[in-house]
Amino acid sequence: MALVGEWAARASEAGAELAVFPEAFVGGYPKGSTFGGFVGGRTDAGREEFARYFSSAISVPGSETDQLGAVAARHRMHLVVGVIERDGGTLYCTVIFLGPDGTLLGKRRKLMPTGAERMVWGFGDGSTMSVYDTSIGRLGAVICWENLMPAARMAMYAQGIELYCAPTADGRESHHATMRHIAQEGRCFVLTANQVMRVADFPADHPTPSGDDRPDAVVSRGGSSIIGPLGQVLAGPVYDTETLLFADLRMADLAGAKYDFDVNGHYARPDVFRLEVNRSPQHAVIAEAAFAQNTEAASRDAAPTIPSRGGRDLPEA
């Protein structure tokens, strides 16, 4: 929490209007942890480790989001922050959006935890796949390997996303290639952020994925970058060094970028391809009277995300 304030202050001093933080920046990305889980069993030590991790998560909304909102308001800037969200007994990998007045604009839960993440994080649903209309542009987020899901990307393009935020824990060079592709595909600005972490940044009993226990050994190598709407690299990628990346984003460039390619407009083929998105919240238990309403809402909200000409809100079927 304190680091969000420190980095936001530095960004604000440099004139930034938007700061994007990495995946699980608040609550922590437990790289290397197994939580004592294996096929067919769990350990008591793993349950204790999960309980500690659970205690570091936050409620959204909650007192912690109020604190982060105060940071955004203090610096008059938009913040996009990766957090670990606690809801009942389940954790979610979530991104929150804060406006320059401190308002919690909304949240985005990761749809598909990857690999061992599924042992500790729940699955988000389509109800949080929103793009927010802000004073600096249409703002949204897709998290880590969700960026490899074409349907998830298309759902965001269909809402007219302009500032495509990609908090991640992926520091491979292939992630940078993916970000450049998305910027060209969506004709949007892409801002991706990943943490730089070393062994010394973790508790002493935390396992090191590489087996290198030196305090300065790199556990997460970063790779943050900012990409323009034609795939041009505006800043980064930066590896193995903690830093702030800055870029002046000319929103007027977006129109020209779509001159020859608009994935949700003149380059779309809605007569050939159709994508439906279920935007209804999914609950394990609902009242009988509400069940029919929820089913009806799901049918109504499951709509193609490729309208005939560049719509922003997901259209009705």
Short mmCIF file of C-alpha atoms in Angstrom, two decimals:
data_model
loop_
_atom_site.label_atom_id
_atom_site.label_comp_id
_atom_site.label_asym_id
_atom_site.label_seq_id
_atom_site.Cartn_x
_atom_site.Cartn_y
_atom_site.Cartn_z
CA MET A 1 0.00 0.00 0.00
CA ALA A 2 2.77 2.42 0.93
CA LEU A 3 4.61 1.70 -2.31
CA VAL A 4 1.57 2.74 -4.34
CA GLY A 5 1.72 6.13 -2.65
CA GLU A 6 5.47 6.45 -3.19
CA TRP A 7 5.40 5.55 -6.89
CA ALA A 8 2.27 7.64 -7.52
CA ALA A 9 3.96 10.66 -5.96
CA ARG A 10 6.98 10.25 -8.22
CA ALA A 11 4.78 9.85 -11.28
CA SER A 12 2.73 12.90 -10.34
CA GLU A 13 5.83 15.04 -9.88
CA ALA A 14 6.75 14.21 -13.48
CA GLY A 15 3.30 15.29 -14.69
CA ALA A 16 1.66 11.89 -15.20
CA GLU A 17 -2.13 11.73 -15.43
CA LEU A 18 -2.29 7.92 -15.37
CA ALA A 19 -0.20 5.37 -13.49
CA VAL A 20 -0.48 1.64 -14.14
CA PHE A 21 0.78 -0.80 -11.50
CA PRO A 22 1.62 -4.51 -11.95
CA GLU A 23 -0.54 -7.54 -11.36
CA ALA A 24 -1.05 -8.36 -7.65
CA PHE A 25 0.97 -5.30 -6.59
CA VAL A 26 -1.12 -5.05 -3.42
CA GLY A 27 -1.38 -8.43 -1.73
CA GLY A 28 1.53 -9.93 -3.60
CA TYR A 29 2.23 -12.30 -6.46
CA PRO A 30 3.39 -15.48 -4.65
CA LYS A 31 5.90 -16.57 -7.26
CA GLY A 32 7.48 -19.89 -6.31
CA SER A 33 4.89 -20.83 -3.69
CA THR A 34 3.16 -24.20 -3.89
CA PHE A 35 0.91 -23.68 -0.85
CA GLY A 36 1.51 -27.35 -0.09
CA GLY A 37 -0.73 -28.44 -2.92
CA PHE A 38 -0.30 -31.53 -5.07
CA VAL A 39 -2.58 -33.88 -6.97
CA GLY A 40 -4.62 -35.70 -4.35
CA GLY A 41 -3.55 -33.78 -1.27
CA ARG A 42 -2.67 -30.64 0.63
CA THR A 43 -0.40 -30.07 3.62
CA ASP A 44 -1.06 -28.35 6.94
CA ALA A 45 1.89 -26.06 6.30
CA GLY A 46 0.36 -25.13 2.96
CA ARG A 47 -2.94 -24.24 4.60
CA GLU A 48 -1.08 -22.00 7.06
CA GLU A 49 0.75 -20.33 4.19
CA PHE A 50 -2.53 -19.73 2.37
CA ALA A 51 -4.05 -18.26 5.54
CA ARG A 52 -1.18 -15.76 5.74
CA TYR A 53 -1.62 -14.89 2.07
CA PHE A 54 -5.38 -14.55 2.57
CA SER A 55 -4.80 -12.07 5.40
CA SER A 56 -2.81 -9.80 3.07
CA ALA A 57 -5.68 -9.50 0.57
CA ILE A 58 -8.12 -6.57 0.51
CA SER A 59 -11.85 -6.07 0.12
CA VAL A 60 -13.08 -4.19 -2.97
CA PRO A 61 -14.55 -1.79 -2.05
CA GLY A 62 -13.14 -1.44 1.44
CA SER A 63 -10.89 0.60 3.69
CA GLU A 64 -7.84 -0.17 1.57
CA THR A 65 -9.48 1.04 -1.64
CA ASP A 66 -10.44 4.20 0.26
CA GLN A 67 -6.76 4.68 1.11
CA LEU A 68 -5.73 4.12 -2.49
CA GLY A 69 -8.45 6.52 -3.62
CA ALA A 70 -6.97 9.13 -1.31
CA VAL A 71 -3.62 8.64 -3.06
CA ALA A 72 -5.26 9.18 -6.46
CA ALA A 73 -7.05 12.30 -5.20
CA ARG A 74 -3.92 13.70 -3.57
CA HIS A 75 -2.05 13.55 -6.85
CA ARG A 76 -5.06 14.23 -9.12
CA MET A 77 -4.34 11.25 -11.30
CA HIS A 78 -5.93 8.03 -12.51
CA LEU A 79 -4.55 4.86 -10.93
CA VAL A 80 -4.83 1.31 -12.25
CA VAL A 81 -3.64 -1.05 -9.52
CA GLY A 82 -3.32 -4.82 -9.40
CA VAL A 83 -4.58 -6.20 -6.08
CA ILE A 84 -5.46 -9.50 -4.47
CA GLU A 85 -9.14 -9.21 -3.62
CA ARG A 86 -10.79 -11.10 -0.77
CA ASP A 87 -14.48 -11.95 -1.20
CA GLY A 88 -15.87 -14.36 1.38
CA GLY A 89 -13.43 -17.26 1.48
CA THR A 90 -12.16 -16.77 -2.07
CA LEU A 91 -9.29 -14.70 -3.44
CA TYR A 92 -9.34 -13.03 -6.84
CA CYS A 93 -6.58 -11.47 -8.90
CA THR A 94 -8.17 -8.09 -9.50
CA VAL A 95 -7.37 -4.72 -11.02
CA ILE A 96 -9.00 -1.60 -9.58
CA PHE A 97 -9.56 1.71 -11.35
CA LEU A 98 -9.38 4.95 -9.37
CA GLY A 99 -10.29 8.39 -10.69
CA PRO A 100 -8.43 11.65 -9.97
CA ASP A 101 -11.08 12.58 -7.41
CA GLY A 102 -10.44 9.35 -5.52
CA THR A 103 -13.54 7.58 -6.80
CA LEU A 104 -13.39 3.81 -7.22
CA LEU A 105 -14.51 3.60 -10.84
CA GLY A 106 -14.70 -0.18 -10.83
CA LYS A 107 -12.74 -3.40 -10.78
CA ARG A 108 -11.72 -6.13 -13.18
CA ARG A 109 -11.36 -9.70 -11.95
CA LYS A 110 -9.01 -12.04 -13.80
CA LEU A 111 -11.09 -14.53 -15.77
CA MET A 112 -8.55 -17.30 -16.02
CA PRO A 113 -5.83 -17.86 -13.43
CA THR A 114 -2.91 -19.65 -15.06
CA GLY A 115 -1.47 -22.97 -13.93
CA ALA A 116 -0.88 -23.16 -10.18
CA GLU A 117 -2.57 -19.77 -9.69
CA ARG A 118 -5.82 -21.74 -9.81
CA MET A 119 -5.03 -23.29 -6.43
CA VAL A 120 -5.32 -19.90 -4.71
CA TRP A 121 -7.35 -17.59 -6.98
CA GLY A 122 -10.97 -17.86 -8.03
CA PHE A 123 -12.27 -17.31 -11.56
CA GLY A 124 -13.72 -13.92 -12.47
CA ASP A 125 -16.83 -13.59 -14.61
CA GLY A 126 -17.92 -11.35 -17.46
CA SER A 127 -19.61 -8.81 -15.20
CA THR A 128 -16.34 -6.93 -14.66
CA MET A 129 -15.21 -6.82 -18.29
CA SER A 130 -15.90 -3.11 -18.55
CA VAL A 131 -14.22 -0.14 -20.19
CA TYR A 132 -14.45 3.17 -18.33
CA ASP A 133 -15.05 6.50 -20.03
CA THR A 134 -12.67 8.92 -18.31
CA SER A 135 -11.34 12.41 -18.91
CA ILE A 136 -8.14 10.95 -20.38
CA GLY A 137 -9.76 8.30 -22.59
CA ARG A 138 -11.57 4.98 -22.50
CA LEU A 139 -9.73 2.90 -19.92
CA GLY A 140 -9.74 -0.85 -19.31
CA ALA A 141 -7.54 -3.77 -18.30
CA VAL A 142 -6.73 -7.31 -19.36
CA ILE A 143 -4.56 -9.26 -16.93
CA CYS A 144 -1.42 -11.29 -17.72
CA TRP A 145 -2.15 -14.35 -19.90
CA GLU A 146 -5.72 -13.21 -20.54
CA ASN A 147 -3.97 -11.15 -23.19
CA LEU A 148 -3.49 -14.41 -25.10
CA MET A 149 -7.28 -14.94 -25.21
CA PRO A 150 -8.56 -13.48 -28.52
CA ALA A 151 -12.17 -13.35 -27.32
CA ALA A 152 -11.22 -11.39 -24.20
CA ARG A 153 -9.32 -8.86 -26.29
CA MET A 154 -12.20 -8.53 -28.74
CA ALA A 155 -14.65 -7.90 -25.91
CA MET A 156 -12.53 -4.91 -24.90
CA TYR A 157 -12.04 -3.61 -28.44
CA ALA A 158 -15.81 -3.69 -28.94
CA GLN A 159 -16.18 -1.22 -26.08
CA GLY A 160 -13.86 1.26 -27.74
CA ILE A 161 -10.90 0.81 -25.41
CA GLU A 162 -8.22 3.46 -25.97
CA LEU A 163 -5.93 2.94 -22.96
CA TYR A 164 -5.43 -0.81 -22.79
CA CYS A 165 -3.76 -1.62 -19.46
CA ALA A 166 -2.07 -4.99 -19.05
CA PRO A 167 -0.83 -5.61 -15.51
CA THR A 168 1.17 -8.83 -15.61
CA ALA A 169 3.60 -11.19 -13.90
CA ASP A 170 5.08 -12.30 -17.24
CA GLY A 171 8.60 -10.99 -17.75
CA ARG A 172 9.45 -12.96 -20.87
CA GLU A 173 10.34 -11.26 -24.12
CA SER A 174 7.37 -12.98 -25.75
CA HIS A 175 5.08 -10.86 -23.56
CA HIS A 176 6.53 -7.73 -25.14
CA ALA A 177 5.76 -9.15 -28.59
CA THR A 178 2.18 -9.81 -27.44
CA MET A 179 1.80 -6.22 -26.26
CA ARG A 180 2.96 -4.86 -29.61
CA HIS A 181 0.55 -7.15 -31.41
CA ILE A 182 -2.37 -6.02 -29.23
CA ALA A 183 -1.62 -2.36 -29.83
CA GLN A 184 -1.66 -2.95 -33.59
CA GLU A 185 -4.72 -5.19 -33.43
CA GLY A 186 -6.80 -2.89 -31.25
CA ARG A 187 -5.33 0.36 -32.58
CA CYS A 188 -5.02 1.49 -28.97
CA PHE A 189 -2.31 2.52 -26.54
CA VAL A 190 -1.04 -0.41 -24.46
CA LEU A 191 0.51 0.08 -21.03
CA THR A 192 1.90 -3.06 -19.43
CA ALA A 193 3.49 -3.21 -15.97
CA ASN A 194 5.37 -6.02 -14.26
CA GLN A 195 7.25 -6.05 -10.98
CA VAL A 196 10.99 -6.32 -10.55
CA MET A 197 11.52 -8.52 -7.50
CA ARG A 198 14.57 -10.11 -5.94
CA VAL A 199 14.98 -12.80 -3.31
CA ALA A 200 15.48 -10.12 -0.65
CA ASP A 201 11.98 -8.77 -1.36
CA PHE A 202 10.35 -11.97 -0.06
CA PRO A 203 10.07 -13.41 3.45
CA ALA A 204 13.07 -15.49 4.47
CA ASP A 205 11.10 -18.75 4.31
CA HIS A 206 9.70 -18.09 0.82
CA PRO A 207 10.85 -20.66 -1.78
CA THR A 208 12.91 -19.30 -4.66
CA PRO A 209 11.72 -20.57 -8.09
CA SER A 210 15.22 -20.65 -9.57
CA GLY A 211 16.88 -22.18 -6.52
CA ASP A 212 19.25 -19.19 -6.37
CA ASP A 213 19.09 -17.93 -2.78
CA ARG A 214 21.36 -14.91 -3.20
CA PRO A 215 19.54 -11.81 -1.87
CA ASP A 216 20.04 -9.93 -5.16
CA ALA A 217 18.95 -12.85 -7.38
CA VAL A 218 16.11 -11.79 -9.68
CA VAL A 219 12.77 -13.52 -9.15
CA SER A 220 10.65 -11.31 -11.42
CA ARG A 221 12.48 -9.35 -14.10
CA GLY A 222 9.92 -6.71 -15.09
CA GLY A 223 9.61 -5.87 -18.76
CA SER A 224 7.16 -2.98 -18.45
CA SER A 225 6.52 -0.98 -21.61
CA ILE A 226 4.24 1.51 -23.34
CA ILE A 227 3.19 0.87 -26.93
CA GLY A 228 1.56 3.15 -29.51
CA PRO A 229 -1.47 2.25 -31.65
CA LEU A 230 0.64 1.17 -34.63
CA GLY A 231 2.78 -1.10 -32.49
CA GLN A 232 5.56 1.42 -32.04
CA VAL A 233 7.47 1.20 -28.75
CA LEU A 234 7.11 4.47 -26.84
CA ALA A 235 8.92 3.38 -23.67
CA GLY A 236 10.66 0.24 -22.44
CA PRO A 237 10.74 -2.63 -22.11
CA VAL A 238 12.92 -2.36 -19.01
CA TYR A 239 14.24 -5.52 -17.37
CA ASP A 240 15.90 -6.15 -13.99
CA THR A 241 15.66 -2.50 -12.88
CA GLU A 242 12.99 -0.70 -10.86
CA THR A 243 11.98 2.45 -12.68
CA LEU A 244 9.10 4.58 -13.91
CA LEU A 245 8.27 4.64 -17.60
CA PHE A 246 6.74 7.74 -19.15
CA ALA A 247 5.23 8.54 -22.53
CA ASP A 248 3.14 11.36 -23.97
CA LEU A 249 0.08 9.69 -25.48
CA ARG A 250 -1.47 11.67 -28.32
CA MET A 251 -5.08 10.55 -28.30
CA ALA A 252 -5.54 12.25 -31.68
CA ASP A 253 -3.29 9.54 -33.16
CA LEU A 254 -5.98 6.90 -32.60
CA ALA A 255 -8.18 8.07 -35.46
CA GLY A 256 -5.36 7.93 -37.99
CA ALA A 257 -4.32 4.51 -36.73
CA LYS A 258 -7.76 3.15 -37.65
CA TYR A 259 -7.60 4.56 -41.18
CA ASP A 260 -6.56 1.20 -42.60
CA PHE A 261 -7.59 -1.20 -39.83
CA ASP A 262 -10.49 -1.07 -37.37
CA VAL A 263 -10.96 -4.49 -35.79
CA ASN A 264 -14.44 -3.57 -34.59
CA GLY A 265 -15.50 -1.51 -37.59
CA HIS A 266 -14.59 -1.44 -41.26
CA TYR A 267 -12.22 -4.43 -40.95
CA ALA A 268 -14.73 -6.59 -39.10
CA ARG A 269 -16.92 -9.22 -40.74
CA PRO A 270 -19.97 -9.58 -38.47
CA ASP A 271 -21.69 -11.52 -41.25
CA VAL A 272 -19.04 -14.23 -40.81
CA PHE A 273 -17.89 -14.04 -37.18
CA ARG A 274 -19.93 -13.70 -34.00
CA LEU A 275 -18.80 -13.34 -30.37
CA GLU A 276 -21.15 -13.43 -27.40
CA VAL A 277 -20.22 -12.14 -23.96
CA ASN A 278 -22.11 -13.07 -20.80
CA ARG A 279 -21.97 -9.92 -18.68
CA SER A 280 -24.11 -11.26 -15.83
CA PRO A 281 -22.57 -11.82 -12.37
CA GLN A 282 -22.32 -15.52 -11.55
CA HIS A 283 -23.34 -16.58 -8.04
CA ALA A 284 -23.18 -20.05 -6.50
CA VAL A 285 -26.56 -19.62 -4.80
CA ILE A 286 -29.43 -17.37 -5.84
CA ALA A 287 -33.01 -17.13 -4.62
CA GLU A 288 -35.54 -19.06 -6.71
CA ALA A 289 -37.37 -15.89 -7.74
CA ALA A 290 -34.09 -14.36 -8.81
CA PHE A 291 -33.05 -17.43 -10.80
CA ALA A 292 -35.42 -16.69 -13.67
CA GLN A 293 -34.36 -13.04 -13.65
CA ASN A 294 -30.70 -14.02 -13.72
CA THR A 295 -31.27 -16.48 -16.56
CA GLU A 296 -33.19 -13.87 -18.52
CA ALA A 297 -30.46 -11.29 -17.88
CA ALA A 298 -27.78 -13.73 -19.02
CA SER A 299 -29.68 -14.31 -22.25
CA ARG A 300 -30.13 -10.59 -22.77
CA ASP A 301 -26.53 -9.73 -21.91
CA ALA A 302 -25.04 -12.44 -24.10
CA ALA A 303 -24.58 -10.23 -27.13
CA PRO A 304 -22.23 -10.04 -30.10
CA THR A 305 -19.28 -7.77 -29.51
CA ILE A 306 -18.87 -7.03 -33.21
CA PRO A 307 -21.51 -4.46 -34.22
CA SER A 308 -21.70 -3.23 -37.78
CA ARG A 309 -19.74 -0.05 -37.12
CA GLY A 310 -17.41 0.44 -34.16
CA GLY A 311 -19.91 0.58 -31.29
CA ARG A 312 -18.63 1.15 -27.79
CA ASP A 313 -21.20 -0.43 -25.49
CA LEU A 314 -21.77 -4.12 -26.07
CA PRO A 315 -24.89 -4.21 -28.29
CA GLU A 316 -27.98 -6.24 -27.66
CA ALA A 317 -28.52 -9.39 -29.67
#
